[in-house]
Amino acid sequence: MNSSKSNSIPSEEIIRKLEQRNKELVEIVHEPKYHEELKTAIENNYVQKFYIALRL
């Protein structure tokens, strides 16, 4: 049953929530490695790009 859930494309609402979560996390995570990764993901819009790639 888990495989069918992992194969589904997330809704746009879930994508927006993930983007918001990243913005909140970047404010509270101070460990340099993770902070930079979150900043990079936000600046390069990786969540949205991943979502679009799933839909293709």
C-alpha angles and dihedrals in degrees: 000000000000092000093060090052093049091049094057122098112244118243122252088250091059090049091052090049091051091050091050091047090054091051090051093045094051088060095053105032110086101169100114098226095052094038091055092046091052092047091050092049091051096044093048095040092233096164092056093043091051090049092051091048090053092053094053 
